[in-house]
Coordinates of C-alpha atoms and ligand atoms in Angstrom, one line a residue:
M16 CA 10.0 23.1 0.3
K17 CA 7.3 24.5 -1.9
E18 CA 6.5 22.2 -4.8
I19 CA 7.9 23.3 -8.1
L20 CA 4.5 23.7 -9.8
Q21 CA 3.5 26.0 -6.9
Q22 CA 6.6 28.1 -7.4
I23 CA 6.0 28.4 -11.1
K24 CA 2.4 29.2 -10.6
E25 CA 3.1 32.0 -8.2
E26 CA 5.2 33.7 -10.9
V27 CA 2.7 33.2 -13.6
V28 CA -0.1 34.4 -11.4
A29 CA 1.9 37.5 -10.7
G30 CA 2.3 38.0 -14.4
F31 CA -1.5 37.7 -15.0
V32 CA -2.2 40.1 -12.2
A33 CA 0.3 42.6 -13.3
C34 CA -1.4 42.7 -16.7
G35 CA -4.7 43.3 -15.0
Y36 CA -6.2 39.8 -15.2
D37 CA -7.6 37.7 -12.4
E38 CA -5.2 35.5 -10.6
K39 CA -7.3 32.4 -11.2
Y40 CA -6.0 32.3 -14.8
G41 CA -2.5 31.7 -13.7
M42 CA -2.9 27.9 -13.3
V43 CA 0.1 25.9 -14.5
S44 CA 0.4 22.2 -15.3
L45 CA 3.0 19.9 -16.6
S46 CA 3.2 20.2 -20.3
N47 CA 1.2 17.6 -22.3
R48 CA 3.7 18.2 -25.1
P49 CA 7.1 17.6 -23.4
D50 CA 8.7 18.0 -26.9
L51 CA 7.7 21.6 -26.9
C52 CA 8.1 22.8 -23.3
Q53 CA 8.2 21.6 -19.7
F54 CA 5.2 23.4 -18.3
Q55 CA 2.2 25.1 -19.7
C56 CA -0.5 27.6 -18.7
N57 CA -3.9 27.6 -20.6
G58 CA -5.3 30.5 -18.6
A59 CA -5.3 33.0 -21.5
L60 CA -7.8 30.8 -23.3
A61 CA -10.2 30.9 -20.4
A62 CA -9.6 34.6 -19.7
A63 CA -10.4 35.5 -23.3
K64 CA -14.2 35.2 -22.6
E65 CA -14.2 37.3 -19.5
Y66 CA -12.0 40.1 -21.0
K67 CA -13.4 39.8 -24.5
K68 CA -9.9 39.7 -26.0
A69 CA -8.1 37.3 -28.3
P70 CA -6.4 34.6 -26.1
I71 CA -3.2 35.0 -28.0
A72 CA -3.2 38.7 -27.2
I73 CA -3.5 38.0 -23.4
A74 CA -0.9 35.3 -23.6
T75 CA 1.5 37.6 -25.4
E76 CA 1.1 40.3 -22.8
V77 CA 1.7 37.9 -19.9
A78 CA 4.7 36.4 -21.7
Q79 CA 6.2 39.8 -22.1
K80 CA 5.7 40.6 -18.5
L81 CA 7.5 37.4 -17.5
S82 CA 10.4 37.8 -19.9
G83 CA 13.5 38.4 -18.0
N84 CA 12.3 36.4 -15.0
E85 CA 15.2 34.3 -13.8
M86 CA 13.1 31.3 -13.2
F87 CA 12.4 30.8 -16.9
A88 CA 14.5 30.0 -19.9
K89 CA 11.4 30.5 -22.0
C90 CA 7.9 31.7 -21.5
E91 CA 6.3 32.2 -24.9
A92 CA 2.8 32.7 -26.2
C93 CA 1.7 30.1 -28.7
P94 CA -1.5 30.1 -30.8
P95 CA -4.3 29.9 -30.0
G96 CA -3.3 31.2 -26.5
F97 CA -1.0 28.9 -24.6
L98 CA 1.9 29.9 -22.6
N99 CA 4.7 27.4 -23.1
I100 CA 7.2 27.5 -20.3
D101 CA 10.7 26.1 -19.7
L102 CA 12.6 26.6 -16.5
S103 CA 16.1 28.0 -16.7
D104 CA 18.9 25.6 -16.1
E105 CA 20.1 27.7 -13.2
F106 CA 16.7 27.6 -11.4
L107 CA 16.4 23.8 -12.0
A108 CA 19.9 23.2 -10.6
K109 CA 19.2 25.4 -7.6
F110 CA 15.9 23.6 -6.9
V111 CA 17.5 20.2 -7.1
S112 CA 20.4 21.4 -4.9
E113 CA 17.9 22.5 -2.3
M114 CA 16.2 19.1 -2.4
A115 CA 19.6 17.5 -1.9
S116 CA 20.4 19.6 1.2
D117 CA 17.1 18.6 2.8
K118 CA 18.5 15.3 4.2
D119 CA 16.0 12.4 4.5
R120 CA 13.0 14.4 3.1
F121 CA 14.3 15.8 -0.1
G122 CA 11.9 18.8 0.1
V123 CA 8.8 16.9 1.1
E124 CA 7.1 18.6 4.0
K125 CA 5.0 16.8 6.5
V126 CA 1.3 17.6 6.4
S127 CA 0.2 20.6 8.5
N128 CA -2.7 18.8 10.1
P129 CA -1.4 15.3 10.9
K130 CA -4.2 12.7 11.6
K131 CA -4.5 9.6 13.6
I132 CA -5.2 6.8 11.2
M133 CA -6.0 3.1 11.9
I134 CA -5.4 0.8 9.0
D135 CA -7.0 -2.6 8.8
Y136 CA -5.0 -4.8 6.5
G137 CA -3.6 -8.3 6.1
G138 CA -6.8 -10.0 7.4
P139 CA -5.4 -13.5 7.5
N140 CA -7.6 -16.3 8.8
V141 CA -6.2 -18.2 11.7
A142 CA -5.3 -21.9 11.1
K143 CA -5.6 -21.5 7.3
P144 CA -2.3 -21.0 5.5
L145 CA -1.6 -17.5 4.2
H146 CA -2.4 -17.5 0.5
V147 CA -1.9 -15.1 -2.3
G148 CA -5.3 -13.5 -1.7
H149 CA -3.9 -12.1 1.5
L150 CA -0.7 -11.0 -0.2
R151 CA -2.3 -8.0 -1.9
S152 CA -3.8 -6.7 1.3
A153 CA -0.5 -7.0 3.2
I154 CA 1.5 -5.4 0.4
I155 CA -0.8 -2.5 -0.4
G156 CA -1.7 -1.8 3.2
E157 CA 2.0 -1.7 4.3
S158 CA 2.8 0.8 1.6
I159 CA -0.2 3.1 2.5
K160 CA 0.9 2.9 6.1
R161 CA 4.5 3.8 5.5
T162 CA 3.5 6.6 3.2
A163 CA 1.1 8.2 5.6
R164 CA 3.8 7.9 8.4
F165 CA 6.3 9.6 6.2
M166 CA 3.8 12.4 5.6
G167 CA 3.5 12.9 9.4
D168 CA 0.4 11.0 10.3
E169 CA 0.2 8.8 13.3
V170 CA -0.7 5.4 11.8
I171 CA -1.7 2.2 13.7
G172 CA -1.7 -1.0 11.7
D173 CA -4.1 -3.8 12.8
V174 CA -3.9 -7.2 11.2
H175 CA -7.6 -8.0 12.1
L176 CA -7.2 -11.8 12.3
G177 CA -10.1 -14.0 11.1
D178 CA -10.3 -16.0 14.3
W179 CA -13.9 -16.3 15.0
G180 CA -15.7 -18.3 12.4
L181 CA -16.7 -21.9 11.6
Q182 CA -13.1 -22.7 10.9
M183 CA -12.5 -22.9 14.7
G184 CA -15.4 -25.3 15.2
L185 CA -14.1 -27.4 12.3
I186 CA -10.7 -27.7 13.8
I187 CA -12.1 -28.6 17.2
T188 CA -14.4 -31.2 15.7
E189 CA -11.6 -32.9 13.8
L190 CA -9.2 -32.8 16.8
K191 CA -11.9 -34.4 19.0
L192 CA -12.2 -37.2 16.5
R193 CA -8.5 -37.8 16.4
K194 CA -7.6 -37.3 20.0
P195 CA -10.8 -37.7 22.1
E196 CA -8.8 -38.3 25.2
L197 CA -7.5 -34.7 25.4
V198 CA -8.7 -32.9 28.5
Y199 CA -10.1 -30.0 26.4
F200 CA -13.0 -32.3 25.5
D201 CA -13.9 -33.4 29.1
E202 CA -16.7 -31.2 30.2
N203 CA -16.2 -32.1 33.8
Y204 CA -12.5 -31.1 33.8
D205 CA -11.9 -28.1 35.9
G206 CA -8.1 -28.1 36.4
E207 CA -5.5 -26.0 34.5
Y208 CA -5.2 -26.7 30.8
P209 CA -1.7 -27.7 29.5
S210 CA 0.4 -24.8 28.3
E211 CA 1.8 -26.8 25.4
P212 CA -0.4 -26.9 22.4
P213 CA -1.7 -30.3 21.4
F214 CA -0.6 -29.8 17.7
T215 CA 2.1 -28.2 15.6
I216 CA 1.5 -25.7 12.9
S217 CA 1.9 -28.3 10.2
E218 CA -0.7 -30.5 11.9
L219 CA -3.0 -27.5 12.2
E220 CA -2.6 -26.7 8.6
E221 CA -3.4 -30.3 7.7
I222 CA -6.4 -30.5 10.1
Y223 CA -8.2 -27.5 8.7
P224 CA -8.5 -28.5 5.0
C225 CA -9.3 -32.1 6.1
A226 CA -12.1 -30.9 8.3
S227 CA -13.4 -28.4 5.8
G228 CA -13.5 -31.2 3.2
K229 CA -15.3 -33.6 5.4
S230 CA -17.9 -31.0 6.4
K231 CA -18.8 -30.5 2.8
E232 CA -19.7 -34.1 2.4
D233 CA -20.9 -35.1 5.8
E234 CA -24.0 -33.3 7.1
A235 CA -23.6 -34.7 10.7
Y236 CA -19.9 -33.6 10.7
K237 CA -20.9 -30.1 9.7
E238 CA -23.6 -30.0 12.3
A239 CA -21.0 -31.0 14.9
A240 CA -18.7 -28.3 13.8
M241 CA -21.4 -25.7 14.0
T242 CA -22.3 -26.9 17.5
A243 CA -18.6 -26.7 18.5
T244 CA -18.5 -23.1 17.1
Y245 CA -21.6 -22.2 19.1
E246 CA -20.2 -23.7 22.3
L247 CA -16.8 -22.0 21.8
Q248 CA -18.5 -18.7 21.2
H249 CA -20.7 -19.2 24.3
G250 CA -17.8 -19.7 26.6
R251 CA -17.1 -23.5 26.8
K252 CA -13.8 -23.5 28.7
G253 CA -12.0 -26.4 27.1
Y254 CA -12.7 -25.0 23.6
Q255 CA -11.6 -21.6 24.6
A256 CA -8.3 -23.1 25.8
L257 CA -8.0 -24.8 22.4
L258 CA -8.7 -21.5 20.7
S259 CA -5.8 -19.8 22.5
H260 CA -3.6 -22.7 21.4
I261 CA -4.8 -22.4 17.8
L262 CA -4.2 -18.6 18.0
N263 CA -0.7 -18.8 19.5
V264 CA 0.5 -21.5 17.1
S265 CA -1.0 -19.7 14.1
V266 CA 0.1 -16.2 15.0
S267 CA 3.7 -17.2 15.4
D268 CA 3.6 -18.8 12.0
L269 CA 1.9 -15.7 10.5
K270 CA 4.4 -13.4 12.1
R271 CA 7.2 -15.4 10.5
N272 CA 5.6 -15.1 7.1
Y273 CA 4.9 -11.4 7.4
E274 CA 8.4 -10.9 8.5
K275 CA 9.6 -12.4 5.2
L276 CA 7.4 -9.9 3.4
D277 CA 8.7 -7.0 5.6
V278 CA 5.2 -6.3 6.8
T279 CA 4.7 -5.4 10.4
F280 CA 1.6 -4.7 12.4
D281 CA 1.2 -2.7 15.6
L282 CA -1.8 -4.6 16.7
W283 CA -2.6 -8.3 16.4
K284 CA -6.2 -8.0 17.2
G285 CA -8.8 -10.4 15.8
E286 CA -12.5 -10.8 15.3
S287 CA -12.6 -12.6 18.6
D288 CA -11.5 -9.4 20.4
A289 CA -14.7 -7.7 19.3
Q290 CA -17.0 -10.2 20.8
P291 CA -17.3 -8.7 24.3
Y292 CA -18.6 -5.5 22.8
I293 CA -21.4 -7.1 20.9
P294 CA -24.2 -7.4 23.5
D295 CA -24.1 -3.7 24.5
M296 CA -23.7 -2.6 21.0
V297 CA -26.8 -4.6 19.9
Q298 CA -28.8 -3.4 22.9
K299 CA -28.1 0.2 22.1
M300 CA -29.0 -0.2 18.4
K301 CA -32.3 -1.6 19.6
D302 CA -32.9 1.0 22.2
D303 CA -32.2 3.8 19.8
G304 CA -34.7 2.4 17.4
F305 CA -32.2 1.6 14.6
A306 CA -32.3 -2.2 14.7
Y307 CA -35.5 -4.1 14.0
I308 CA -36.5 -7.6 13.3
S309 CA -37.0 -8.5 9.7
E310 CA -37.8 -12.1 8.7
G311 CA -36.5 -13.2 12.1
A312 CA -33.1 -11.5 11.8
L313 CA -32.1 -8.2 13.5
V314 CA -31.2 -5.6 10.8
V315 CA -30.5 -1.9 10.4
D316 CA -31.6 -0.1 7.2
V317 CA -28.7 1.6 5.4
K318 CA -30.1 2.5 2.0
E319 CA -30.0 6.1 1.0
E320 CA -32.1 8.0 -1.5
T321 CA -29.3 8.7 -3.9
D322 CA -28.4 5.1 -4.2
T323 CA -28.4 3.9 -7.8
K324 CA -27.9 0.2 -6.8
E325 CA -29.8 -1.5 -4.1
V326 CA -28.0 -1.5 -0.7
P327 CA -29.6 -4.2 1.4
P328 CA -30.1 -3.7 5.2
C329 CA -27.1 -4.5 7.4
M330 CA -27.7 -7.7 9.2
I331 CA -26.8 -7.5 12.9
L332 CA -27.9 -10.9 14.3
K333 CA -29.1 -14.0 12.5
S334 CA -32.5 -15.4 13.4
D335 CA -30.8 -17.9 15.8
G336 CA -29.2 -14.9 17.6
A337 CA -25.7 -15.7 16.2
S338 CA -23.5 -12.9 15.2
L339 CA -22.0 -12.4 11.8
Y340 CA -19.0 -11.0 10.0
N341 CA -20.9 -7.6 10.0
T342 CA -21.5 -7.8 13.8
T343 CA -17.8 -8.3 14.4
D344 CA -16.7 -5.5 12.1
L345 CA -19.1 -3.1 13.8
A346 CA -18.1 -4.2 17.3
T347 CA -14.5 -3.8 16.2
L348 CA -15.2 -0.2 15.4
V349 CA -16.6 0.2 18.9
W350 CA -13.3 -0.7 20.5
R351 CA -11.3 1.2 17.9
M352 CA -13.1 4.4 18.7
Q353 CA -13.1 3.8 22.4
D354 CA -9.5 2.8 22.8
Y355 CA -7.8 4.7 20.0
N356 CA -10.3 7.3 18.7
P357 CA -8.7 7.6 15.2
D358 CA -9.7 10.3 12.8
S359 CA -10.1 7.7 10.1
V360 CA -10.0 4.0 9.6
I361 CA -8.8 2.6 6.3
Y362 CA -9.7 -1.0 5.2
V363 CA -7.6 -2.6 2.6
V364 CA -9.7 -5.6 1.5
D365 CA -10.6 -7.5 -1.7
K366 CA -12.9 -5.2 -3.8
R367 CA -15.6 -7.9 -3.8
Q368 CA -16.3 -6.8 -0.3
E369 CA -17.1 -3.3 -1.3
L370 CA -20.9 -3.5 -0.9
Y371 CA -20.4 -5.2 2.4
F372 CA -18.3 -2.3 3.7
T373 CA -20.7 0.3 2.4
Q374 CA -23.3 -1.4 4.6
V375 CA -21.0 -1.6 7.6
F376 CA -19.8 2.1 7.2
R377 CA -23.3 3.4 6.9
C378 CA -24.5 1.4 9.8
A379 CA -21.6 2.5 12.0
K380 CA -22.3 6.2 11.2
K381 CA -26.0 5.9 11.5
T382 CA -26.0 4.2 14.8
G383 CA -23.3 6.6 16.2
I384 CA -20.6 3.9 16.7
V385 CA -18.5 6.2 14.5
P386 CA -19.0 10.0 14.9
A387 CA -20.0 11.9 11.8
D388 CA -16.7 13.8 11.6
K389 CA -14.6 10.6 11.2
N390 CA -13.7 9.0 7.9
L391 CA -14.1 5.4 7.0
Y392 CA -12.3 4.5 3.8
F393 CA -12.4 1.3 1.7
V394 CA -9.4 0.6 -0.5
G395 CA -10.6 -2.4 -2.5
F396 CA -8.1 -4.4 -4.5
G397 CA -8.6 -6.6 -7.5
T398 CA -7.6 -10.2 -8.0
M399 CA -4.1 -11.5 -8.7
N400 CA -4.5 -13.7 -11.7
G401 CA -2.3 -16.3 -13.4
K402 CA -1.2 -16.0 -17.0
D403 CA -4.4 -17.7 -18.0
G404 CA -6.3 -14.8 -16.6
K405 CA -7.9 -16.8 -13.8
P406 CA -7.1 -16.4 -10.1
F407 CA -3.6 -17.5 -9.4
K408 CA -3.1 -21.2 -8.6
T409 CA -0.4 -23.7 -8.1
R410 CA 0.6 -25.8 -11.1
Q411 CA -1.5 -28.6 -9.6
G412 CA -4.5 -26.2 -9.5
G413 CA -4.6 -25.7 -5.8
V414 CA -4.5 -22.5 -3.7
M415 CA -1.0 -21.2 -3.9
R416 CA 0.5 -20.7 -0.4
L417 CA 2.4 -17.5 0.1
E418 CA 5.6 -19.3 1.2
Y419 CA 5.8 -21.3 -1.9
L420 CA 5.2 -18.3 -4.1
L421 CA 8.0 -16.5 -2.4
K422 CA 10.3 -19.5 -2.7
E423 CA 9.5 -19.8 -6.4
V424 CA 10.4 -16.2 -7.1
E425 CA 13.5 -16.4 -4.9
D426 CA 14.7 -19.5 -6.8
K427 CA 14.2 -17.8 -10.1
M428 CA 16.2 -14.8 -9.0
L429 CA 19.0 -17.0 -7.5
E430 CA 19.3 -18.7 -10.9
K431 CA 19.8 -15.4 -12.6
I432 CA 22.3 -14.1 -10.1
K433 CA 24.3 -17.3 -10.3
E434 CA 24.4 -17.0 -14.1
N435 CA 26.3 -13.8 -13.6
G436 CA 28.4 -15.7 -11.3
T437 CA 30.3 -13.1 -9.3
M438 CA 28.9 -13.6 -5.8
S439 CA 29.5 -16.1 -3.1
D440 CA 26.6 -18.5 -2.5
E441 CA 25.7 -16.8 0.7
E442 CA 25.6 -13.3 -0.8
A443 CA 23.7 -14.7 -3.9
E444 CA 21.0 -16.2 -1.7
K445 CA 20.7 -13.0 0.4
T446 CA 20.5 -10.9 -2.7
A447 CA 18.0 -13.2 -4.4
S448 CA 15.6 -12.9 -1.5
V449 CA 15.9 -9.1 -1.4
V450 CA 15.4 -8.8 -5.2
A451 CA 12.6 -11.4 -5.2
L452 CA 10.6 -9.3 -2.7
S453 CA 11.0 -6.2 -4.9
A454 CA 9.7 -8.3 -7.9
I455 CA 6.6 -9.4 -6.0
K456 CA 5.8 -6.1 -4.4
Y457 CA 6.5 -3.8 -7.3
G458 CA 4.7 -6.2 -9.6
D459 CA 1.7 -5.7 -7.4
L460 CA 2.0 -2.1 -6.4
S461 CA 2.7 -0.8 -9.9
N462 CA -0.9 -1.5 -10.8
Q463 CA -3.7 0.6 -9.7
A464 CA -4.9 -1.4 -6.6
S465 CA -8.5 -1.8 -7.7
K466 CA -7.5 -3.5 -11.0
D467 CA -6.9 -7.2 -11.4
Y468 CA -3.4 -8.0 -12.6
I469 CA -1.5 -10.9 -14.0
F470 CA 1.2 -12.4 -11.9
D471 CA 3.9 -13.0 -14.5
I472 CA 7.0 -14.3 -12.8
D473 CA 9.2 -13.9 -15.9
R474 CA 8.2 -10.3 -16.4
F475 CA 8.3 -9.4 -12.7
T476 CA 11.8 -10.8 -12.2
S477 CA 13.2 -9.2 -15.3
N478 CA 15.9 -6.5 -14.9
E479 CA 14.4 -4.6 -17.7
G480 CA 11.1 -2.8 -18.1
N481 CA 8.8 -1.5 -15.4
T482 CA 9.8 -3.9 -12.7
G483 CA 11.2 -4.0 -9.1
P484 CA 14.5 -5.5 -10.2
Y485 CA 14.9 -2.7 -12.8
I486 CA 14.5 -0.1 -10.0
L487 CA 17.0 -2.0 -7.8
Y488 CA 19.4 -2.3 -10.7
T489 CA 19.3 1.4 -11.1
I490 CA 20.0 2.0 -7.4
V491 CA 22.8 -0.5 -7.4
R492 CA 24.3 1.3 -10.5
C493 CA 24.3 4.6 -8.5
K494 CA 25.8 2.9 -5.5
S495 CA 28.5 1.3 -7.5
I496 CA 29.6 4.5 -9.2
L497 CA 29.6 6.3 -5.8
N498 CA 31.7 3.5 -4.3
K499 CA 34.2 3.8 -7.1
A500 CA 34.4 7.6 -6.8
K501 CA 35.3 7.2 -3.1
D502 CA 35.6 10.8 -2.0
V503 CA 32.1 12.2 -2.7
D504 CA 31.9 15.9 -1.6
A505 CA 28.7 16.1 0.3
L506 CA 28.7 19.9 0.2
A507 CA 29.2 20.1 -3.6
T508 CA 26.6 22.2 -5.4
I509 CA 24.6 20.8 -8.3
L510 CA 25.6 22.8 -11.4
P511 CA 23.2 23.8 -14.2
A512 CA 22.7 20.9 -16.6
H513 CA 25.2 20.3 -19.3
S514 CA 23.1 18.1 -21.6
D515 CA 19.5 17.4 -22.4
S516 CA 19.6 14.1 -20.5
E517 CA 21.0 15.8 -17.4
K518 CA 18.3 18.5 -17.6
A519 CA 15.7 15.8 -18.0
L520 CA 17.0 14.1 -14.8
H521 CA 16.9 17.4 -12.9
L522 CA 13.3 17.9 -14.0
E523 CA 12.3 14.4 -13.0
L524 CA 13.9 14.9 -9.5
T525 CA 11.8 18.0 -9.0
K526 CA 8.6 16.0 -9.3
F527 CA 9.3 13.9 -6.2
M528 CA 7.2 16.1 -3.9
A529 CA 4.2 16.1 -6.1
A530 CA 4.4 12.4 -6.7
L531 CA 4.5 11.6 -3.0
S532 CA 1.7 13.9 -2.0
S533 CA -0.6 12.6 -4.7
A534 CA 0.2 9.0 -3.7
Y535 CA -0.5 9.9 -0.2
E536 CA -3.8 11.7 -0.8
D537 CA -5.2 9.1 -3.1
M538 CA -3.8 6.2 -1.1
A539 CA -2.3 5.1 -4.3
P540 CA 1.1 3.4 -4.1
H541 CA 1.1 2.9 -7.9
K542 CA 1.8 6.6 -8.2
I543 CA 5.1 6.2 -6.4
C544 CA 6.0 3.3 -8.8
A545 CA 5.1 5.4 -11.8
Y546 CA 7.3 8.2 -10.5
I547 CA 10.4 6.1 -9.7
Y548 CA 10.1 4.3 -13.1
D549 CA 10.3 7.7 -14.9
L550 CA 13.1 8.7 -12.6
A551 CA 15.1 5.5 -13.1
N552 CA 14.6 5.9 -16.9
A553 CA 15.8 9.5 -16.8
F554 CA 18.8 8.5 -14.7
N555 CA 19.8 5.6 -17.0
R556 CA 19.6 7.9 -20.0
F557 CA 21.9 10.4 -18.3
Y558 CA 24.2 7.6 -17.2
H559 CA 24.5 6.3 -20.8
D560 CA 25.5 9.6 -22.3
T561 CA 27.7 11.0 -19.5
K562 CA 31.2 10.2 -18.5
I563 CA 30.9 10.6 -14.8
L564 CA 34.0 9.2 -13.2
A565 CA 36.2 10.2 -16.1
E566 CA 35.0 13.8 -16.0
E567 CA 38.1 16.0 -15.7
D568 CA 36.5 19.2 -14.4
Q569 CA 36.4 18.4 -10.7
T570 CA 33.5 20.8 -9.9
R571 CA 31.4 19.2 -12.6
K572 CA 32.4 15.7 -11.4
A573 CA 31.4 16.6 -7.9
S574 CA 28.1 18.0 -9.1
Y575 CA 27.4 14.7 -11.0
L576 CA 28.2 12.7 -7.9
K577 CA 25.9 14.8 -5.9
L578 CA 23.2 14.3 -8.5
L579 CA 23.8 10.5 -8.3
T580 CA 23.5 10.6 -4.5
L581 CA 20.2 12.4 -4.6
T582 CA 18.8 10.0 -7.3
R583 CA 19.9 7.0 -5.2
D584 CA 18.5 8.5 -2.0
I585 CA 15.1 9.4 -3.5
L586 CA 14.8 5.9 -5.1
E587 CA 15.7 4.3 -1.9
Q588 CA 13.3 6.4 0.1
S589 CA 10.6 5.6 -2.4
I590 CA 11.1 1.8 -2.3
D591 CA 11.1 2.0 1.4
L592 CA 7.6 3.5 1.2
L593 CA 6.7 0.6 -1.2
G594 CA 8.0 -1.8 1.4
F595 CA 11.3 -3.2 0.0
K596 CA 15.0 -2.6 0.0
A597 CA 17.9 -2.6 -2.4
P598 CA 21.0 -4.8 -2.1
E599 CA 24.5 -3.4 -2.4
R600 CA 25.3 -5.4 -5.5
M601 CA 23.2 -7.3 -8.0
Ligands
LIG24 N1 -10.4 -12.3 7.0 C1 -11.0 -11.6 5.9 C2 -10.9 -12.5 4.7 O1 -10.0 -13.3 4.6 C3 -10.5 -10.3 5.6 C4 -10.7 -9.3 6.7 C5 -10.9 -7.9 6.3 N2 -11.0 -6.9 7.3 C6 -12.2 -6.7 7.9 N3 -12.2 -5.8 8.9 N4 -13.3 -7.3 7.6 O2 -11.7 -12.3 3.7

């Protein structure tokens, strides 16, 4: 369907043209004085200069031309030269009806030029527990992915595991200390390695922080870990076998955690998958004259004349020949282009890595790893802070693990649900976990991604205000009325609004298309949140001053129920794009 603003604009443009003015003056926007009108056109003010006429005279002419147009209830010229526009109730109702009859898409058309997009999000580090820092990437990335898919793009999500750094060497070193008898440490061993991992996930999670702590105090220990990392990266067989165990054990744990978050990845590639591409990539950079030695390290210059801040060279290899985070990201782009050839790659990463990604992107383009016509986007997010304004921690001051955070929010929701006391324990628990996820995700996504935000469990779990549970509450309210109504006529038409609150609800529904396309274009899930919050408010106002089930006029009642169905469906579609679901009851 054509967006409502577009439809209005076409009429207004026709009005300007019919009066002899250029079509460019027919621009229409949402009114910035909703108390006066729904839409406005400021074109007469701009046209005044070109046509040397008073703006109000132009506006009056156009308003007269448009009078009698069935789309408008009002189109009036207001000093100094605005056109104030209200849609007719009939047009609004017809538009909303049309949305309702477009099952599953509610008027939203797919993009005409779908793209292939790869999205790099999640970014957990193997063997380290998932913590809240990784939460944002997963939540935001998942929503961007779902939205782009809904708009018709082909989207491939890649978790991009951190599985290649010193953390692997640290684990190996600690394990060697604890269980030196394991065959993985015997350099002369050339048999098959056991298929059972020599540790469980809880052991692994205990080993890493222990090793990391030791390495900070003990120089020799750190040295050993670095050597182990080097040996692992240079093909030592026993260590590589250990790496696969670490990976397997970690990945199944990560999958379990992401499943709880309703986040899924198409690819489970990691930094280690990029390693085979490094030698050729580096050689080519040298051959093409892009990479040169500076202070022992191999670098590529990436500064540009227009830079206002210094952009240091992109380091490709350290002076000892070791590869870095950069090298891995560049080599990852090599296989992404070779194997998938996406039109664009989107990275959803902590905004503190922005400069780093500027370097990587420029280097990738400059050296031809990524062709000039492809797009690389960085979606940087801010920090999730505690109520004290500092990065979110546990009560004991440690790094908060994702599982514990989820559990805390679930418990809080469960408590609330039990207070109401109408559900079985089993249903209460299920509902609590569904609602908790909405609290966490909406709490995150309703902020512009690049901003820091405060994780306020009391606010996020509240049924009132701009929260996930409030949205779910609204959906559940629609569902409950529809359930009570029993026979809902799917073919009923939506009648012109009977009251101001009903009209306001119609108007809010018409904005769905615009909200989605701007959330999609700007990769900005917060725009979906802002939209559904307005929609939920409009619906609740309508609900409070309308007797729906008690309505005696059956056609009107059917129209109300149809309106409820559309509201519910749009809200549910929207939260699906945000990555959570609504329960049947709350
Ligand atoms: N593992 C990284 C971290 O924890 C995030 C990875 C982001 N993605 C990337 N392609 N570098 O900071």
